[in-house]
Amino acid sequence: MVAPVVLVIGLIIGYPLARGIYLSLTDANEANVERNIGMNHIPATYDFVGLDNFTAILKDPIFWDRLVWTVTWTAACVALTFAIGLGLAVILNRRFAGRTLYRSLLILPWAVPAFVSVFAWRLLYNERNGILNKILDGGGIDAVPWLNDPTMAKVSVIAVNIWLGVPFMLVALLGGLQSIPGELYEAAEMDGAGPWQRFRHITLPGLRSVSSTVVLLSTIWTFNMFPVIFLLTRGGPGDSTEVLVTYAYRLSFVNSPRDFAGASAWGVLILLILMLFAAVYRRALRKQGEVW
């Protein structure tokens, strides 16, 4: 019964993963891989080099610079997305006029393809003709180089990723809020508990299982978020917004000659970092009594 699922997972995930790990242990690049040029077939000539690629990466300051920014970008996006999503979920869990309309509008960014949203934000951030700078100009404020200044570019990509991620947090946390029995709030209110006490002792514990899952998923997605960084800034200005996954892409598809082995090694390291985070995160949840 599970054979079809195992087969699909093996083809879609297993083979690419195994192939990537194998290439990371070689010196494969554009010049020595197997390829066809016209009617001529050129066999592969790359060699097995073991862990040399990983050693070189870990000694390269570029890796650590990218890692620091990737962790900072992930932590900022996940924390702010969770906080905003939770706040909106608490508001939308109450009954008020137009609640259904507000819910639909807040979920809209999730329904739009990510690349379409990023291109729209790129137009908004345009230094000369963007709407944001037009609004600032109307208030007598000089144009802001949203994507041309390293600091502002970082703020800009974080803002766009939050805009894309809030709907997911909102939907997940709203579902969790609706699963909390209303009798708990009524009993707490009768006992004299204030809004903050009810939120701290009922809402947050009631959302623990949902929030732990969405935080983990959001962390993995954000850590590997390629479209926002690549389409909005291409890792620039300079390399100020480049994360690990965009640099791995650059090695394999942009730089010449294309370094397939190096890109694969970066990909394997990204996988290992996320696996380590998931293991530590799961252990922390178990210590708190959560089953995941």
Coordinates of C-alpha atoms in Angstrom, one line a residue:
M1 CA 0.0 0.0 0.0
V2 CA 2.9 2.4 0.7
A3 CA 4.9 1.3 -2.3
P4 CA 3.7 4.1 -4.6
V5 CA 4.5 6.7 -2.0
V6 CA 7.9 5.3 -1.4
L7 CA 8.6 5.2 -5.1
V8 CA 7.6 8.8 -5.7
I9 CA 9.6 10.0 -2.7
G10 CA 12.6 8.0 -3.9
L11 CA 12.4 9.5 -7.4
I12 CA 11.7 13.1 -6.3
I13 CA 13.7 13.4 -3.2
G14 CA 16.0 10.3 -2.8
Y15 CA 17.8 10.3 -6.1
P16 CA 18.5 14.1 -6.3
L17 CA 19.7 14.0 -2.6
A18 CA 22.0 11.0 -3.3
R19 CA 23.3 12.6 -6.5
G20 CA 24.0 15.9 -4.7
I21 CA 25.9 14.2 -1.9
Y22 CA 27.9 12.2 -4.4
L23 CA 28.8 15.3 -6.4
S24 CA 29.8 17.1 -3.3
L25 CA 32.6 14.5 -2.8
T26 CA 34.0 15.1 -6.3
D27 CA 35.6 18.0 -8.2
A28 CA 32.8 18.1 -10.8
N29 CA 32.5 21.3 -12.8
E30 CA 31.3 22.5 -16.2
A31 CA 34.5 21.4 -17.9
N32 CA 34.8 17.8 -16.7
V33 CA 31.2 16.4 -16.4
E34 CA 29.7 14.1 -19.0
R35 CA 28.1 16.1 -21.9
N36 CA 27.3 16.0 -25.6
I37 CA 28.6 18.6 -28.0
G38 CA 26.9 18.1 -31.3
M39 CA 27.4 14.5 -32.3
N40 CA 30.3 14.0 -29.9
H41 CA 29.9 12.4 -26.5
I42 CA 32.4 13.5 -23.9
P43 CA 32.6 11.3 -20.9
A44 CA 33.0 12.6 -17.4
T45 CA 36.6 13.1 -16.1
Y46 CA 36.0 14.4 -12.6
D47 CA 37.7 12.7 -9.7
F48 CA 36.6 11.7 -6.2
V49 CA 38.1 14.2 -3.7
G50 CA 36.4 13.1 -0.4
L51 CA 35.7 15.9 2.1
D52 CA 38.0 18.4 0.4
N53 CA 35.1 20.6 -0.7
F54 CA 33.6 20.8 2.8
T55 CA 37.0 21.6 4.3
A56 CA 37.5 24.4 1.8
I57 CA 34.1 25.8 2.5
L58 CA 34.5 25.8 6.3
K59 CA 37.8 27.6 5.9
D60 CA 36.3 30.2 3.6
P61 CA 35.2 33.4 5.4
I62 CA 32.5 33.8 2.7
F63 CA 30.6 30.8 4.2
W64 CA 30.6 32.2 7.7
D65 CA 29.6 35.7 6.5
R66 CA 26.7 34.2 4.5
L67 CA 25.8 31.9 7.5
V68 CA 25.6 34.8 9.9
W69 CA 23.3 36.9 7.6
T70 CA 21.2 33.8 6.8
V71 CA 20.6 33.1 10.5
T72 CA 19.9 36.8 11.2
W73 CA 17.5 37.0 8.2
T74 CA 15.7 33.8 9.3
A75 CA 15.4 34.7 13.0
A76 CA 14.1 38.2 12.2
C77 CA 11.6 37.0 9.6
V78 CA 10.3 34.1 11.7
A79 CA 10.0 36.2 14.9
L80 CA 8.2 39.1 13.3
T81 CA 6.0 36.9 11.2
F82 CA 4.9 34.9 14.2
A83 CA 4.3 38.0 16.3
I84 CA 2.3 39.8 13.6
G85 CA 0.4 36.6 12.7
L86 CA -0.5 35.9 16.3
G87 CA -1.7 39.5 16.8
L88 CA -3.9 39.4 13.7
A89 CA -5.2 35.9 14.6
V90 CA -6.3 37.1 18.1
I91 CA -8.1 40.1 16.5
L92 CA -9.8 38.0 13.8
N93 CA -10.9 35.4 16.4
R94 CA -13.3 38.0 17.8
R95 CA -16.7 38.7 16.3
F96 CA -17.0 42.1 14.5
A97 CA -18.5 43.5 11.4
G98 CA -16.7 42.6 8.2
R99 CA -14.5 39.9 9.8
T100 CA -14.9 37.5 6.8
L101 CA -13.7 40.3 4.4
Y102 CA -10.7 41.1 6.6
R103 CA -9.7 37.4 6.7
S104 CA -9.9 37.1 2.9
L105 CA -7.8 40.3 2.4
L106 CA -5.1 39.2 4.9
I107 CA -4.9 35.7 3.2
L108 CA -4.5 37.3 -0.3
P109 CA -0.7 37.6 -0.2
W110 CA -0.6 33.8 0.3
A111 CA -2.8 33.2 -2.8
V112 CA -0.5 35.3 -5.1
P113 CA 2.5 33.5 -6.6
A114 CA 5.7 34.5 -4.7
F115 CA 7.5 35.7 -7.8
V116 CA 4.5 38.0 -8.8
S117 CA 4.5 39.5 -5.3
V118 CA 8.3 40.0 -5.3
F119 CA 8.2 41.8 -8.7
A120 CA 5.4 44.0 -7.4
W121 CA 7.5 44.9 -4.4
R122 CA 10.4 45.6 -6.6
L123 CA 8.3 48.2 -8.4
L124 CA 7.3 49.7 -5.1
Y125 CA 10.9 49.9 -4.0
N126 CA 12.1 51.6 -7.2
E127 CA 14.2 54.6 -6.1
R128 CA 13.1 57.0 -8.8
N129 CA 9.6 56.0 -9.7
G130 CA 8.5 53.7 -6.8
I131 CA 5.3 54.4 -4.9
L132 CA 7.0 54.4 -1.6
N133 CA 9.4 57.1 -2.5
K134 CA 6.7 59.1 -4.2
I135 CA 4.8 59.1 -0.9
L136 CA 7.9 60.2 0.9
D137 CA 8.6 62.9 -1.7
G138 CA 5.0 64.2 -1.1
G139 CA 5.9 64.6 2.6
G140 CA 9.2 66.4 1.8
I141 CA 11.4 63.4 2.6
D142 CA 14.3 62.5 0.3
A143 CA 14.1 59.3 -1.7
V144 CA 15.3 56.2 0.2
P145 CA 17.6 53.8 -1.7
W146 CA 15.6 50.8 -0.7
L147 CA 17.5 48.2 -2.8
N148 CA 20.8 50.1 -3.3
D149 CA 21.9 50.6 0.2
P150 CA 23.1 47.4 2.1
T151 CA 21.2 48.1 5.3
M152 CA 18.0 49.2 3.6
A153 CA 18.2 46.3 1.2
K154 CA 18.3 43.9 4.2
V155 CA 15.3 45.7 5.8
S156 CA 13.5 45.5 2.5
V157 CA 13.9 41.8 1.9
I158 CA 12.9 41.1 5.5
A159 CA 9.7 43.2 5.0
V160 CA 8.7 41.4 1.8
N161 CA 9.3 38.0 3.3
I162 CA 7.2 38.9 6.4
W163 CA 4.4 40.1 4.0
L164 CA 4.5 36.8 2.3
G165 CA 4.7 34.7 5.5
V166 CA 2.1 36.4 7.7
P167 CA -1.0 34.7 6.0
F168 CA 0.4 31.2 6.7
M169 CA 0.9 32.1 10.4
L170 CA -2.4 33.8 10.6
V171 CA -4.4 30.8 9.2
A172 CA -2.5 28.3 11.4
L173 CA -2.7 30.3 14.6
L174 CA -6.4 31.2 14.0
G175 CA -7.2 27.6 13.6
G176 CA -5.4 26.9 16.9
L177 CA -7.3 29.7 18.7
Q178 CA -10.6 28.3 17.5
S179 CA -9.7 24.9 19.0
I180 CA -9.3 26.4 22.5
P181 CA -12.6 25.9 24.5
G182 CA -14.3 29.2 25.2
E183 CA -15.3 27.9 28.7
L184 CA -11.7 28.3 29.8
Y185 CA -11.8 32.1 29.1
E186 CA -15.2 32.4 30.8
A187 CA -14.0 30.6 33.9
A188 CA -10.8 32.7 34.0
E189 CA -12.8 35.9 33.6
M190 CA -15.1 34.9 36.4
D191 CA -12.1 34.3 38.6
G192 CA -10.9 37.9 37.9
A193 CA -8.2 37.2 35.3
G194 CA -7.4 40.2 33.1
P195 CA -6.8 40.1 29.3
W196 CA -3.1 39.7 29.7
Q197 CA -3.5 36.9 32.2
R198 CA -6.0 35.1 30.0
F199 CA -3.6 35.5 27.0
R200 CA -0.6 34.3 29.0
H201 CA -2.1 31.4 30.8
I202 CA -4.8 30.2 28.3
T203 CA -4.0 31.4 24.8
L204 CA -0.3 30.8 24.7
P205 CA -0.4 27.3 26.2
G206 CA -3.4 26.4 24.0
L207 CA -1.4 27.4 20.9
R208 CA 1.8 25.6 21.9
S209 CA 1.4 22.6 19.7
V210 CA 0.4 24.7 16.7
S211 CA 3.0 27.4 17.2
S212 CA 5.9 24.8 17.6
T213 CA 5.0 23.3 14.2
V214 CA 4.6 26.6 12.3
V215 CA 7.8 28.0 13.8
L216 CA 9.7 25.0 12.6
L217 CA 8.2 25.0 9.1
S218 CA 8.7 28.8 8.8
T219 CA 12.3 28.5 9.9
I220 CA 13.0 25.9 7.2
W221 CA 11.2 27.8 4.5
T222 CA 12.8 31.1 5.4
F223 CA 16.3 29.6 5.7
N224 CA 15.9 28.2 2.1
M225 CA 13.9 31.2 0.8
F226 CA 15.3 31.8 -2.7
P227 CA 12.7 33.8 -4.7
V228 CA 12.6 36.9 -2.4
I229 CA 16.4 37.4 -2.2
F230 CA 17.2 36.4 -5.8
L231 CA 14.4 38.3 -7.5
L232 CA 14.4 41.4 -5.3
T233 CA 18.1 42.1 -4.9
R234 CA 20.1 39.3 -6.7
G235 CA 22.0 39.1 -3.4
G236 CA 23.1 42.8 -3.7
P237 CA 24.0 45.5 -3.4
G238 CA 27.4 43.7 -3.6
D239 CA 26.7 40.6 -1.7
S240 CA 25.1 42.2 1.4
T241 CA 21.8 40.2 1.1
E242 CA 23.0 37.0 -0.3
V243 CA 22.1 33.9 1.8
L244 CA 23.5 30.4 1.6
V245 CA 21.0 29.1 -0.9
T246 CA 21.5 32.0 -3.4
Y247 CA 25.2 31.6 -3.2
A248 CA 25.0 27.9 -3.9
Y249 CA 22.8 28.8 -6.9
R250 CA 25.4 31.3 -8.1
L251 CA 28.1 28.6 -8.0
S252 CA 26.1 26.2 -10.0
F253 CA 24.4 28.4 -12.6
V254 CA 25.9 31.9 -12.7
N255 CA 29.7 31.7 -12.2
S256 CA 31.9 30.4 -15.0
P257 CA 33.0 27.7 -15.0
R258 CA 30.0 26.4 -13.1
D259 CA 31.1 24.6 -10.0
F260 CA 28.7 21.7 -9.5
A261 CA 30.7 20.0 -6.8
G262 CA 31.0 23.2 -4.7
A263 CA 27.3 24.0 -5.1
S264 CA 26.4 20.5 -4.0
A265 CA 28.7 20.8 -1.0
W266 CA 27.0 24.0 0.0
G267 CA 23.6 22.3 -0.4
V268 CA 24.6 19.4 1.8
L269 CA 25.9 21.8 4.5
I270 CA 22.5 23.7 4.3
L271 CA 20.7 20.4 4.8
L272 CA 23.0 19.4 7.7
I273 CA 22.4 22.8 9.4
L274 CA 18.6 22.4 9.1
M275 CA 18.7 18.8 10.3
L276 CA 20.7 19.9 13.4
F277 CA 18.3 22.7 14.1
A278 CA 15.3 20.4 13.8
A279 CA 16.9 17.8 16.1
V280 CA 17.7 20.5 18.7
Y281 CA 14.2 22.0 18.4
R282 CA 12.5 18.6 18.7
R283 CA 14.6 17.8 21.8
A284 CA 13.6 21.2 23.4
L285 CA 10.0 20.5 22.7
R286 CA 10.2 17.0 24.3
K287 CA 11.7 18.6 27.4
Q288 CA 8.7 20.9 27.6
G289 CA 6.4 17.9 27.4
E290 CA 5.4 18.4 23.7
V291 CA 5.1 15.3 21.4
W292 CA 6.3 16.0 17.9

